[in-house]
Coordinates of C-alpha atoms in Angstrom, one line a residue:
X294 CA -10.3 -0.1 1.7
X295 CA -12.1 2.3 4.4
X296 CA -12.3 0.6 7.9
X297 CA -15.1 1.1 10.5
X298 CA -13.4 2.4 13.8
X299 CA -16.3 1.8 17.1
X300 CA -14.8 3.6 20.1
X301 CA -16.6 2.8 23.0
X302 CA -16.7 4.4 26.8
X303 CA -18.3 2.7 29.7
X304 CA -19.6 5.4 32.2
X305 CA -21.0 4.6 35.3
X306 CA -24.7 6.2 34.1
X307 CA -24.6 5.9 30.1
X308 CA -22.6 4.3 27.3
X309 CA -21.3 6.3 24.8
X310 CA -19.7 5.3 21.1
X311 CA -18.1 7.3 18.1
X312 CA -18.2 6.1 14.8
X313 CA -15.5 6.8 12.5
X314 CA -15.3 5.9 9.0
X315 CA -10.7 5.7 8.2
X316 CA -9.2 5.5 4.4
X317 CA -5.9 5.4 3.7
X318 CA -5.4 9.1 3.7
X319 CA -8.6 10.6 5.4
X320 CA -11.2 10.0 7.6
X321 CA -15.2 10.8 8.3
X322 CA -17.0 10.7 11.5
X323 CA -20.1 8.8 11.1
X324 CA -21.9 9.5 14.3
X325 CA -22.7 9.4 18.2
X326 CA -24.4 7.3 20.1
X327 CA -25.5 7.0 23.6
X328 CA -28.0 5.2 25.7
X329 CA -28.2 4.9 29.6
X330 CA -27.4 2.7 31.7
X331 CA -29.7 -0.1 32.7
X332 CA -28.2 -1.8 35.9
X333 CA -31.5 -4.2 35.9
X334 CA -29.3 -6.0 33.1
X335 CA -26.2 -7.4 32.8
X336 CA -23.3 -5.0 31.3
X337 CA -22.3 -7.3 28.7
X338 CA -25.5 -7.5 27.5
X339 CA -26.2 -4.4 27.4
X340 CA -23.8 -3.5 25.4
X341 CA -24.3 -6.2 22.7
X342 CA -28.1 -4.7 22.3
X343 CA -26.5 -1.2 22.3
X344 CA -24.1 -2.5 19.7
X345 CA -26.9 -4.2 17.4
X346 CA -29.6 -1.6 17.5
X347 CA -27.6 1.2 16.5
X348 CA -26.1 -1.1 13.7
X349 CA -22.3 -0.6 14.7
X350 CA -21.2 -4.3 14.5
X351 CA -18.2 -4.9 11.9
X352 CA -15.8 -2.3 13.0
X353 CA -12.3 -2.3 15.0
X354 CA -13.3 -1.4 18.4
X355 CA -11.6 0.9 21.0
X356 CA -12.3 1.2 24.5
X357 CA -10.5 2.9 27.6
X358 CA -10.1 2.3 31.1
X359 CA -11.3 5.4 33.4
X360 CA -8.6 7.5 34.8
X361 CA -9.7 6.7 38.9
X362 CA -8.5 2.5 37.8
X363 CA -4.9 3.6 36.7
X364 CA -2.2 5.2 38.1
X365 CA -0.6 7.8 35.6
X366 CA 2.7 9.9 35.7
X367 CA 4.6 11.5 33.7
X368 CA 8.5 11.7 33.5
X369 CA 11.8 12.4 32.1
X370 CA 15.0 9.5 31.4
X371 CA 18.2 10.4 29.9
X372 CA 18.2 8.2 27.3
X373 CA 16.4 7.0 24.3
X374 CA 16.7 3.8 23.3
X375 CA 13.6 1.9 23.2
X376 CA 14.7 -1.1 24.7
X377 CA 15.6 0.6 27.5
X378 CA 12.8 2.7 28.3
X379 CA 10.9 -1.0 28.3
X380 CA 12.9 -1.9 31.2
X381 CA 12.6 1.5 33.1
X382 CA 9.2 2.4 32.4
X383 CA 7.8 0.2 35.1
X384 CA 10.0 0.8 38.4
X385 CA 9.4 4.6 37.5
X386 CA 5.6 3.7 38.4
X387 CA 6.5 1.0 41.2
X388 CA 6.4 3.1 44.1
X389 CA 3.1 4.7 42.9
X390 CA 1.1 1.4 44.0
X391 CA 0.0 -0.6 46.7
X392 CA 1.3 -3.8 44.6
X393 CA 4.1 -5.1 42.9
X394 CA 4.9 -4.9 39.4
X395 CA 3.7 -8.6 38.7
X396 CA 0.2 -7.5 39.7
X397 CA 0.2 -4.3 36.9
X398 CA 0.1 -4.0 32.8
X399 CA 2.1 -1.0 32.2
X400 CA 2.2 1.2 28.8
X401 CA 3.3 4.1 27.7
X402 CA 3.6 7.0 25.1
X403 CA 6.9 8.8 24.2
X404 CA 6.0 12.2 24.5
X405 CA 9.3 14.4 23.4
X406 CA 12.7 13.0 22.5
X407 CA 15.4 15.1 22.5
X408 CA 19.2 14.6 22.0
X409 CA 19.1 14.6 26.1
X410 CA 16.6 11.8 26.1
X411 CA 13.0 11.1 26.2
X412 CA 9.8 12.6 28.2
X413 CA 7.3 9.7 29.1
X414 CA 3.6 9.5 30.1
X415 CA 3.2 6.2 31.7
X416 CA 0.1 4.1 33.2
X417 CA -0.2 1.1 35.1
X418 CA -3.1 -0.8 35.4
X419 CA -4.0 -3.6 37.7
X420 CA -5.1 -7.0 36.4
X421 CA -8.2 -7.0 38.4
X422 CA -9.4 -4.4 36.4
X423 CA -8.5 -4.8 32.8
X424 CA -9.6 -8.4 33.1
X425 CA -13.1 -7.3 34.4
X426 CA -13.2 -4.9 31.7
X427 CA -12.1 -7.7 29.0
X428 CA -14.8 -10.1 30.4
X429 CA -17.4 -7.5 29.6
X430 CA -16.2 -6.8 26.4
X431 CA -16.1 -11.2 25.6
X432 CA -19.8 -11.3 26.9
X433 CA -20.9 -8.5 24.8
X434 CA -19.4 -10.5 21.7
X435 CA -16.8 -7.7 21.2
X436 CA -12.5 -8.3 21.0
X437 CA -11.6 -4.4 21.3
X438 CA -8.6 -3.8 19.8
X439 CA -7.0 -1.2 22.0
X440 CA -7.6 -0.6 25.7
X441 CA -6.5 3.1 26.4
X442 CA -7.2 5.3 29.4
X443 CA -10.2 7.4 29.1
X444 CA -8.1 10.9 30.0
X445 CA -5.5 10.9 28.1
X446 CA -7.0 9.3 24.4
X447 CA -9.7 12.4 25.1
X448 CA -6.4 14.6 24.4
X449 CA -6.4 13.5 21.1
X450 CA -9.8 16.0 20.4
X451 CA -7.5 18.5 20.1
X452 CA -6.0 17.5 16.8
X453 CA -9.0 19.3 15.7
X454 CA -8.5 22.7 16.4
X455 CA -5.4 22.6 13.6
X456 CA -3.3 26.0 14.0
X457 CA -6.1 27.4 15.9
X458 CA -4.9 25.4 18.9
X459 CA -2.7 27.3 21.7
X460 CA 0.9 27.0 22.3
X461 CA 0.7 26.6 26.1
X462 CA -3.0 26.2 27.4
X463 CA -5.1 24.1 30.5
X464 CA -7.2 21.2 29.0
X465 CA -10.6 20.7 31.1
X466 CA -13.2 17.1 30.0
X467 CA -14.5 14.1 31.2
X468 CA -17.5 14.2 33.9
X469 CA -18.9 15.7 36.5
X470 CA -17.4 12.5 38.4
X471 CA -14.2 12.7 36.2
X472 CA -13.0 15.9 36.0
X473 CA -9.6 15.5 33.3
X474 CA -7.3 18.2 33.7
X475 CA -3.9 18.4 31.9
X476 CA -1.4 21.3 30.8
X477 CA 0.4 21.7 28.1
X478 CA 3.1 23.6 27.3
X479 CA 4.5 25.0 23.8
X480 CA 1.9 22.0 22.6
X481 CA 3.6 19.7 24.2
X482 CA 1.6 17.6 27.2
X483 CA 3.5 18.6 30.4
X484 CA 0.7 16.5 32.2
X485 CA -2.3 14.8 33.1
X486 CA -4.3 13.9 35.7
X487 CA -8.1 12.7 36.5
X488 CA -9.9 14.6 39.7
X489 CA -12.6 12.5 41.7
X490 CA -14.5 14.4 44.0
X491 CA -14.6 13.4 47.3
X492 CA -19.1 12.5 47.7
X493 CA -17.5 9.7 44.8
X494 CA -14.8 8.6 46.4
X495 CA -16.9 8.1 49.7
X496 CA -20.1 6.0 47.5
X497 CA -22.0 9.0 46.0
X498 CA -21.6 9.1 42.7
X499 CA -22.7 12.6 40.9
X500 CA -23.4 10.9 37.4
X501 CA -25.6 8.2 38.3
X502 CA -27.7 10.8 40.7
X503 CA -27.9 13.2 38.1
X504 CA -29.3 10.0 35.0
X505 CA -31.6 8.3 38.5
X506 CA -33.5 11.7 39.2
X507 CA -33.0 13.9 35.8
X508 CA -31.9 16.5 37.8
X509 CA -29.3 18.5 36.5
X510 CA -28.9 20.3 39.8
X511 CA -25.1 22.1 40.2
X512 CA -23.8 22.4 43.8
X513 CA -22.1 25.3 44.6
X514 CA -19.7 23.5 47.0
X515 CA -18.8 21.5 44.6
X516 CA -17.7 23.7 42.2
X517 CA -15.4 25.8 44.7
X518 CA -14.1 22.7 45.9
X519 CA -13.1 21.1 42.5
X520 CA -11.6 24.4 41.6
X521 CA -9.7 24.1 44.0
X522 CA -8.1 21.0 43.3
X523 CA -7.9 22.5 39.7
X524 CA -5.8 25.0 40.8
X525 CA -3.6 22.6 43.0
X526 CA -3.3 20.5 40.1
X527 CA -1.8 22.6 37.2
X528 CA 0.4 24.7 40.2
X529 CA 2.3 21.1 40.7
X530 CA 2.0 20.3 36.8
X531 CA 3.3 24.0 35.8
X532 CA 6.2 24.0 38.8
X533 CA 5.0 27.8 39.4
X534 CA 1.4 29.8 39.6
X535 CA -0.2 29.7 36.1
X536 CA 0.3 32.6 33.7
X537 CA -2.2 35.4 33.8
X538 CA -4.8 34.6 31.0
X539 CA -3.6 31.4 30.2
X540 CA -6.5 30.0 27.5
X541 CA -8.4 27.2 29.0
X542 CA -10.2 24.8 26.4
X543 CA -13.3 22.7 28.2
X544 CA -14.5 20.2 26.6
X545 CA -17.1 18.7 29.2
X546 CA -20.9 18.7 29.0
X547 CA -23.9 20.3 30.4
X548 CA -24.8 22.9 33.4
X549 CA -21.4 21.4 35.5
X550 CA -19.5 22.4 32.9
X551 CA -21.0 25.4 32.0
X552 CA -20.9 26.7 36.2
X553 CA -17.0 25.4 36.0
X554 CA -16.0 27.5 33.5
X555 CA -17.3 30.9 35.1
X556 CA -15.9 29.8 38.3
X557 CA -12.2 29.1 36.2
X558 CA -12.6 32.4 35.0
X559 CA -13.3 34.6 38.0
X560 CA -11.2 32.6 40.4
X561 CA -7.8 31.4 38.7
X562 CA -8.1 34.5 35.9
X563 CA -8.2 31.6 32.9
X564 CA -9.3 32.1 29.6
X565 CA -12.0 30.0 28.8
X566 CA -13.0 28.7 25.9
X567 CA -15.6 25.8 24.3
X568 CA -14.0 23.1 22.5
X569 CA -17.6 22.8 20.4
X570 CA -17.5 26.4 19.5
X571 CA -14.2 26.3 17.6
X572 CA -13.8 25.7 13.8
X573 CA -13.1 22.3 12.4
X574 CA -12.9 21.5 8.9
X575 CA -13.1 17.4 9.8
X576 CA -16.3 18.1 11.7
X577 CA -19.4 19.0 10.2
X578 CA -21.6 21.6 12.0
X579 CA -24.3 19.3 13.0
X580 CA -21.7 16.3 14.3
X581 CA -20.2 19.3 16.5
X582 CA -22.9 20.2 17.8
X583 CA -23.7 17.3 19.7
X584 CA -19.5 16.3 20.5
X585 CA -19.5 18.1 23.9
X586 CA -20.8 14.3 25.5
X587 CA -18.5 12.5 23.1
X588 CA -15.0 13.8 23.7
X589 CA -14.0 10.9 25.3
X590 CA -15.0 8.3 22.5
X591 CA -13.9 10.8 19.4
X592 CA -10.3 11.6 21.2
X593 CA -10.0 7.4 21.2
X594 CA -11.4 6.9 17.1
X595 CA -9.0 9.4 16.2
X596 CA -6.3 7.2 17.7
X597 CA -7.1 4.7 14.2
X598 CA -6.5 7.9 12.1
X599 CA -3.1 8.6 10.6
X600 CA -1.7 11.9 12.7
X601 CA 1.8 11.9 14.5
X602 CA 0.5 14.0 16.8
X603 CA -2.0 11.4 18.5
X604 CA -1.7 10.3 22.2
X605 CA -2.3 7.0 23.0
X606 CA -1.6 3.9 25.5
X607 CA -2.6 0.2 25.2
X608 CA -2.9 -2.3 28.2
X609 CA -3.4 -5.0 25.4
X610 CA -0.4 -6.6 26.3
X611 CA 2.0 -9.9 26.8
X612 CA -1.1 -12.1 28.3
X613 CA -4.1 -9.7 27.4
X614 CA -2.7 -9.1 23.7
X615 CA -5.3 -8.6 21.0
X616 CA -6.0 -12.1 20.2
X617 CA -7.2 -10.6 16.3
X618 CA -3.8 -8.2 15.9
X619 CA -1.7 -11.5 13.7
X620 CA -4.8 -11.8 11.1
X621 CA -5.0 -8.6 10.9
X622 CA -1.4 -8.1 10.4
X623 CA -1.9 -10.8 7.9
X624 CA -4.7 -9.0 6.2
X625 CA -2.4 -5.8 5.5
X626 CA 0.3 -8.3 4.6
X627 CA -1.8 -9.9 1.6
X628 CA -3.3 -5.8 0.6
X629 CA 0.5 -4.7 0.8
X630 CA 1.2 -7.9 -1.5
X631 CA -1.6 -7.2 -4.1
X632 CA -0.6 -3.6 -3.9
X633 CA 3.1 -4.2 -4.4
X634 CA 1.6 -6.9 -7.3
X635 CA -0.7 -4.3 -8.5
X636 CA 2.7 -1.6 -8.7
X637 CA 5.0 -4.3 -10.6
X638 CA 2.0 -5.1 -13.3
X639 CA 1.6 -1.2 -14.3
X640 CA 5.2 -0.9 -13.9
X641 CA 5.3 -3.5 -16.7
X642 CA 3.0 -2.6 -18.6
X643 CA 4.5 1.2 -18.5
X644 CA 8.1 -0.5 -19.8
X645 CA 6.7 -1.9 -22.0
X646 CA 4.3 0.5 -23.6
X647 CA 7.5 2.7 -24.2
X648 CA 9.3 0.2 -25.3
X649 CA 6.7 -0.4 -28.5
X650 CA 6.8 3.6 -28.6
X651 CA 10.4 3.3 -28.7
X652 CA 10.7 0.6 -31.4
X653 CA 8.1 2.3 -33.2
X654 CA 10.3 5.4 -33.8
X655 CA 13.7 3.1 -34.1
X656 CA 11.5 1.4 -37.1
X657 CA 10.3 4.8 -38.6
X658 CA 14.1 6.2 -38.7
X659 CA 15.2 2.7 -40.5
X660 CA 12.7 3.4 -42.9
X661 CA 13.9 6.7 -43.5
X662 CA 17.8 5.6 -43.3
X663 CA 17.2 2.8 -45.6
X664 CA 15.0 5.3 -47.9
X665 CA 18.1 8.0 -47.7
X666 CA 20.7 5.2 -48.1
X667 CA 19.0 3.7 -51.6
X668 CA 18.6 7.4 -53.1
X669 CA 21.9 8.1 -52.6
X670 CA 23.8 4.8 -53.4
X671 CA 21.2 3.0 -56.2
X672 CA 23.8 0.7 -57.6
X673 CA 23.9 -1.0 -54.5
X674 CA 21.6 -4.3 -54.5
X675 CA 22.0 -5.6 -51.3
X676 CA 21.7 -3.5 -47.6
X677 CA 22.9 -5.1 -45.1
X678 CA 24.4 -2.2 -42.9
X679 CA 23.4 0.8 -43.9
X680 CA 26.0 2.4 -41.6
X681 CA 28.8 0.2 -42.4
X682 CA 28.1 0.2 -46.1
X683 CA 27.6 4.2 -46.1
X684 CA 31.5 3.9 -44.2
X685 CA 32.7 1.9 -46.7
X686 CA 31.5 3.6 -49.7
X687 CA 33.2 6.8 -48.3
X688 CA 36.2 5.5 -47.2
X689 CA 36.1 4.0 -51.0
X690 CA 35.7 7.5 -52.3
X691 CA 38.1 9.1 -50.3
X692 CA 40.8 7.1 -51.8
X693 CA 39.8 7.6 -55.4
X694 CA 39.9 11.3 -54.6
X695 CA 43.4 11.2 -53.1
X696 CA 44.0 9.0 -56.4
X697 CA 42.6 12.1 -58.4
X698 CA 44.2 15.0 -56.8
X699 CA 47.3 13.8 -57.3
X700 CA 46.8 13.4 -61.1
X701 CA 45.0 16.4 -61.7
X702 CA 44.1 18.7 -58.3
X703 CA 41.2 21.1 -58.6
X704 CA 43.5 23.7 -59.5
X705 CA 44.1 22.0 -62.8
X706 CA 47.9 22.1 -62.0
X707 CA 49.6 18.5 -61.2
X708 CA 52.7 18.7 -58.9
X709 CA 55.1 18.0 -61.6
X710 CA 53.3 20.9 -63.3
X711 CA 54.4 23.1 -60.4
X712 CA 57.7 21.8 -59.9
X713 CA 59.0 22.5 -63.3
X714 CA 57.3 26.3 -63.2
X715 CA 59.4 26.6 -59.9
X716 CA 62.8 25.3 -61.7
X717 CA 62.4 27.0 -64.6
X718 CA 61.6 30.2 -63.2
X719 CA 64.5 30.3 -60.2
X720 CA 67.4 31.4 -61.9
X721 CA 70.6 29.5 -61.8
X722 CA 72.3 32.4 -59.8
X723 CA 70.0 32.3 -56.9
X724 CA 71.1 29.4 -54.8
X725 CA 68.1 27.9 -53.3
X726 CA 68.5 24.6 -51.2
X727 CA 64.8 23.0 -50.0
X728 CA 64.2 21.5 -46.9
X729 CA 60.7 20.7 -47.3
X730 CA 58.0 20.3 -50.4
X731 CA 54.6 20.2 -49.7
X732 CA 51.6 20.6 -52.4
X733 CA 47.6 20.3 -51.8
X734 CA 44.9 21.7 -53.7
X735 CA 45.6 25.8 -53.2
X736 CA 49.3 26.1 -52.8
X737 CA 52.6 24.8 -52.3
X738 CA 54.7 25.3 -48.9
X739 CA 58.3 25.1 -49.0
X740 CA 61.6 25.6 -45.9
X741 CA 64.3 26.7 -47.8
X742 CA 68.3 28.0 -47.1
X743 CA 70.1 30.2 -49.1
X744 CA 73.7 32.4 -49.2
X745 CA 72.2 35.9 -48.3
X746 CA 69.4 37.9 -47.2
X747 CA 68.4 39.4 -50.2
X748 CA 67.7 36.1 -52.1
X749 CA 64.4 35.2 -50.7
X750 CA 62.9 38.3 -52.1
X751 CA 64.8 37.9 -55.4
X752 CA 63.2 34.5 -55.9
X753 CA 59.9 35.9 -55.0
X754 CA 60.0 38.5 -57.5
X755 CA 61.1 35.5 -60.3
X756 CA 58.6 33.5 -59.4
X757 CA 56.3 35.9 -59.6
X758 CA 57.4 36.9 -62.9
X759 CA 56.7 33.5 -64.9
X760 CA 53.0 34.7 -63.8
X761 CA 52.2 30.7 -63.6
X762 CA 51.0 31.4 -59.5
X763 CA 48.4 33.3 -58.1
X764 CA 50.8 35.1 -55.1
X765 CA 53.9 34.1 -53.9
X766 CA 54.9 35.3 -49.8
X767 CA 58.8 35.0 -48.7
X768 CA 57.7 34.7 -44.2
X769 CA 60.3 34.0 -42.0
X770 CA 63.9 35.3 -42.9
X771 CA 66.3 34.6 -40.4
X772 CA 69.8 33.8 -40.3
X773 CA 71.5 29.8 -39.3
X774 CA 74.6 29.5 -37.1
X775 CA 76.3 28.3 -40.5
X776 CA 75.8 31.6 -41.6
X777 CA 73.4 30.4 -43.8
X778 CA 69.5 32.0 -44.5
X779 CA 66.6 30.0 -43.4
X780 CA 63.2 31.4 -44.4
X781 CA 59.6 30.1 -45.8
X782 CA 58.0 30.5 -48.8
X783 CA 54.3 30.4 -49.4
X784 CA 53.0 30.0 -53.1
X785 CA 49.0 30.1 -54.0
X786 CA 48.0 28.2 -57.3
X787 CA 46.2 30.0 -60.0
X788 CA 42.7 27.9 -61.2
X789 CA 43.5 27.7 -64.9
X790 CA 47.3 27.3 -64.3
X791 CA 46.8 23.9 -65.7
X792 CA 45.1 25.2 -68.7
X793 CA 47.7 27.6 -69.4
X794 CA 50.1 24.9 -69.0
X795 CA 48.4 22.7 -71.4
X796 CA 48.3 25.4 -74.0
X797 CA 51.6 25.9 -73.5
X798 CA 52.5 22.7 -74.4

């Protein structure tokens, strides 16, 4: 069932929302939205008009924390368990912050895992401000699902450059009064970090100036000096002085941006290119057009989308939990049910559709079994077992024909037949002794003994000459310890030698 996903950000001079439409295996970006920001009203309100005029009610929302309200670092432990990292995560970030641990929400994202442990980007947060932010949210009539920071779900924009994307590149977004930088390295996040400039940090805030008097004047002096702290920044993420010609990807908006760039390019020797201005097959042409304000809110939608690769904290935790998350989980507990239903029902009705094919054919080779059976046995009455019957019949017949070939083989000559050809033909002067007699249906075997070496061939040639058998072969000759002569003899029946002996008679 596709889900609406509402991903809002909360800037100082506007508020901005993507829309994203989620299935179970894609997604669609629905639109962007933005409006500015009325400080004659309350926030909350605000945002629920904002939320009803554009017609985005009904939909998981996302939302994100700026990255000047949360302290962020990124780290290595040698281990991987996750238990563990749960107990670490936070004292890694305790001596970041002007207050204890009690006073934080911590999260964090498992960047790389290796066999020597685990990388980390971790956040902490204090309770002052993600309970402001939830107010807000509660007066606006919204529960937001996930609380993120705004710089690091803005990474996740760069799922959409596919294999186009660099191996090791410098990220630039956010505003002109959050400037997001972060480097990454064989397209892995190395890290991240959120640049103020200093006329914010002292009460002057760019953004609002720039929405108050529609100006979109760039200072000069601004852009050297946020260079500058560019180039400080990714020397202490990189370790070492950048690569020449590194790419750099900038995905911020408007004249800032646009002066920023050049200024990358001349003075650090970067590579610059528009996030906008690259292909992606997700994003139609018009939608991308307009992104460059919206990086922020897409990176967070595509958080709800389906992709390994996506970067992502959540604050929502222990006492600020999402208070909607167990009827939700309920909610893909009953469409797992009906789905697991729906699988055992076709899986059913499959088994048992071949099932009926199967006893179809089972019923058709009966038929022709039965059919066979009665054609070739039609004195039998009653079928039972065709198989058993069929047996027995054989079995029947083979004894009859054992019966028969005894009486009268296909040869037409009977054993006794033989036997008295073979005595009356050996002559009393050739000593013969047998050992063993045995008669089928095309010749008679015999083991014999005699008194010398020349008998065997003598009795061949008698036998031979009462012209009663087909062939006669002597095999075998040898002489016994006794002194006796062992040998074999080998007689082949004639076809008619029963006739002749009948005529005979």
């Amino acid at each position: 069932m596709p889900q609406r996903v509402l991903a809002l950000e909360i800037e100082p001079a506007e508020l901005k929302a993507a829309l994203l439409e989620t299935s179970y295996r894609d997604y669609k970006l629905l639109g962007f939205f933005r409006e500015p920001r009325d400080h004659a009203i309350a926030l909350g309100d605000q945002l629920r008009t904002f939320i009803d005029k554009n017609q985005l009610g009904s939909s998981v929302v996302l939302t994100a924390l700026p990255g000047d309200q949360v302290t962020l670092r990124t780290f290595f432990l040698p281990f991987r368990d996750r238990k563990r990292l749960d107990q670490t995560v936070p004292f890694e970030l305790e001596t970041q912050v002007p207050f204890g641990l009690d006073e934080g929400i911590v999260s964090y994202h498992v960047l790389h895992r290796d066999k020597s442990g685990s990388s980390v980007l971790a956040a902490m947060v204090q309770r002052g401000h993600l309970e402001k932010l939830l107010a807000t949210m509660t007066e606006a009539g919204l529960d937001p699902k996930v609380i993120d920071l705004a710089p690091v779900a803005a990474l996740n924009v760069l799922q959409l450059l596919g294999p186009d994307c660099p191996e090791t590149f410098v990220y630039l977004g956010g505003t002109p009064g959050h400037t997001e930088v972060a480097l990454y390295r064989n397209r892995q996040l190395v890290g991240v970090r959120t640049i103020v400039p200093l006329a914010h940090k002292n009460g002057s805030d760019p953004e609002a100036a720039v929405a108050h008097n529609g100006s979109d004047t760039v200072h000069a002096d601004q852009i050297v000096d946020l260079v500058r702290d560019i180039r400080w920044t990714l020397m202490a993420l990189n370790g070492a002085p950048l690569d020449d010609d590194m790419p750099c990807i900038i995905a911020g908006d408007g004249p800032h941006f646009a002066a920023l760039g050049q200024q990358l390019h001349d003075g650090l020797g970067l590579v610059v290119r528009r996030l906008e201005q690259a292909p992606m097959k997700t994003i139609s042409a018009e939608l991308r057009a307009e992104m460059a304000p919206f990086v922020g809110p897409l990176g967070l939608a595509l958080r709800e989308v389906n992709n390994p690769d996506t970067l992502g904290l959540n604050f929502r935790q222990g006492e600020f939990a999402y208070h909607r998350g167990a009827e939700e989980v309920r909610r893909k507990l009953w469409f797992t049910g009906g789905l697991g239903v729906l699988a055992l029902t076709l899986f059913i009705t499959s088994a048992f559709m071949r099932y009926q094919l199967v006893s179809n054919r089972l019923e058709l080779v009966n038929r022709e079994i039965r059919k066979v059976f009665t054609a070739t046995l039609p004195d039998i009455k009653r079928v039972n077992d065709e198989r058993r019957q069929m047996q027995d019949e054989i079995t029947s017949a083979e004894k009859r024909l054992k019966l028969l070939r005894s009486v009268a083989p296909p040869s037409g000559t009977t054993a006794i037949d033989a036997l008295r050809t073979l005595s009356t033909a050996i002559p009393d002067s050739l000593r013969l002794e047998v050992d063993e007699y045995v008669m089928d249906t095309e010749d008679i075997k015999m083991k014999a003994r005699t008194d010398t070496l020349e008998t065997p061939n003598a009795i061949r040639e008698a036998i031979l000459a009462a012209k009663y058998f087909d062939e006669v072969q002597v095999r075998d000759i040898k002489s016994a310890q006794d002194g006796k002569v062992d040998f074999r003899i080998i007689v082949t029946l004639k076809s008619n030698s029963g006739q002749k002996v009948q005529q005979a008679r």
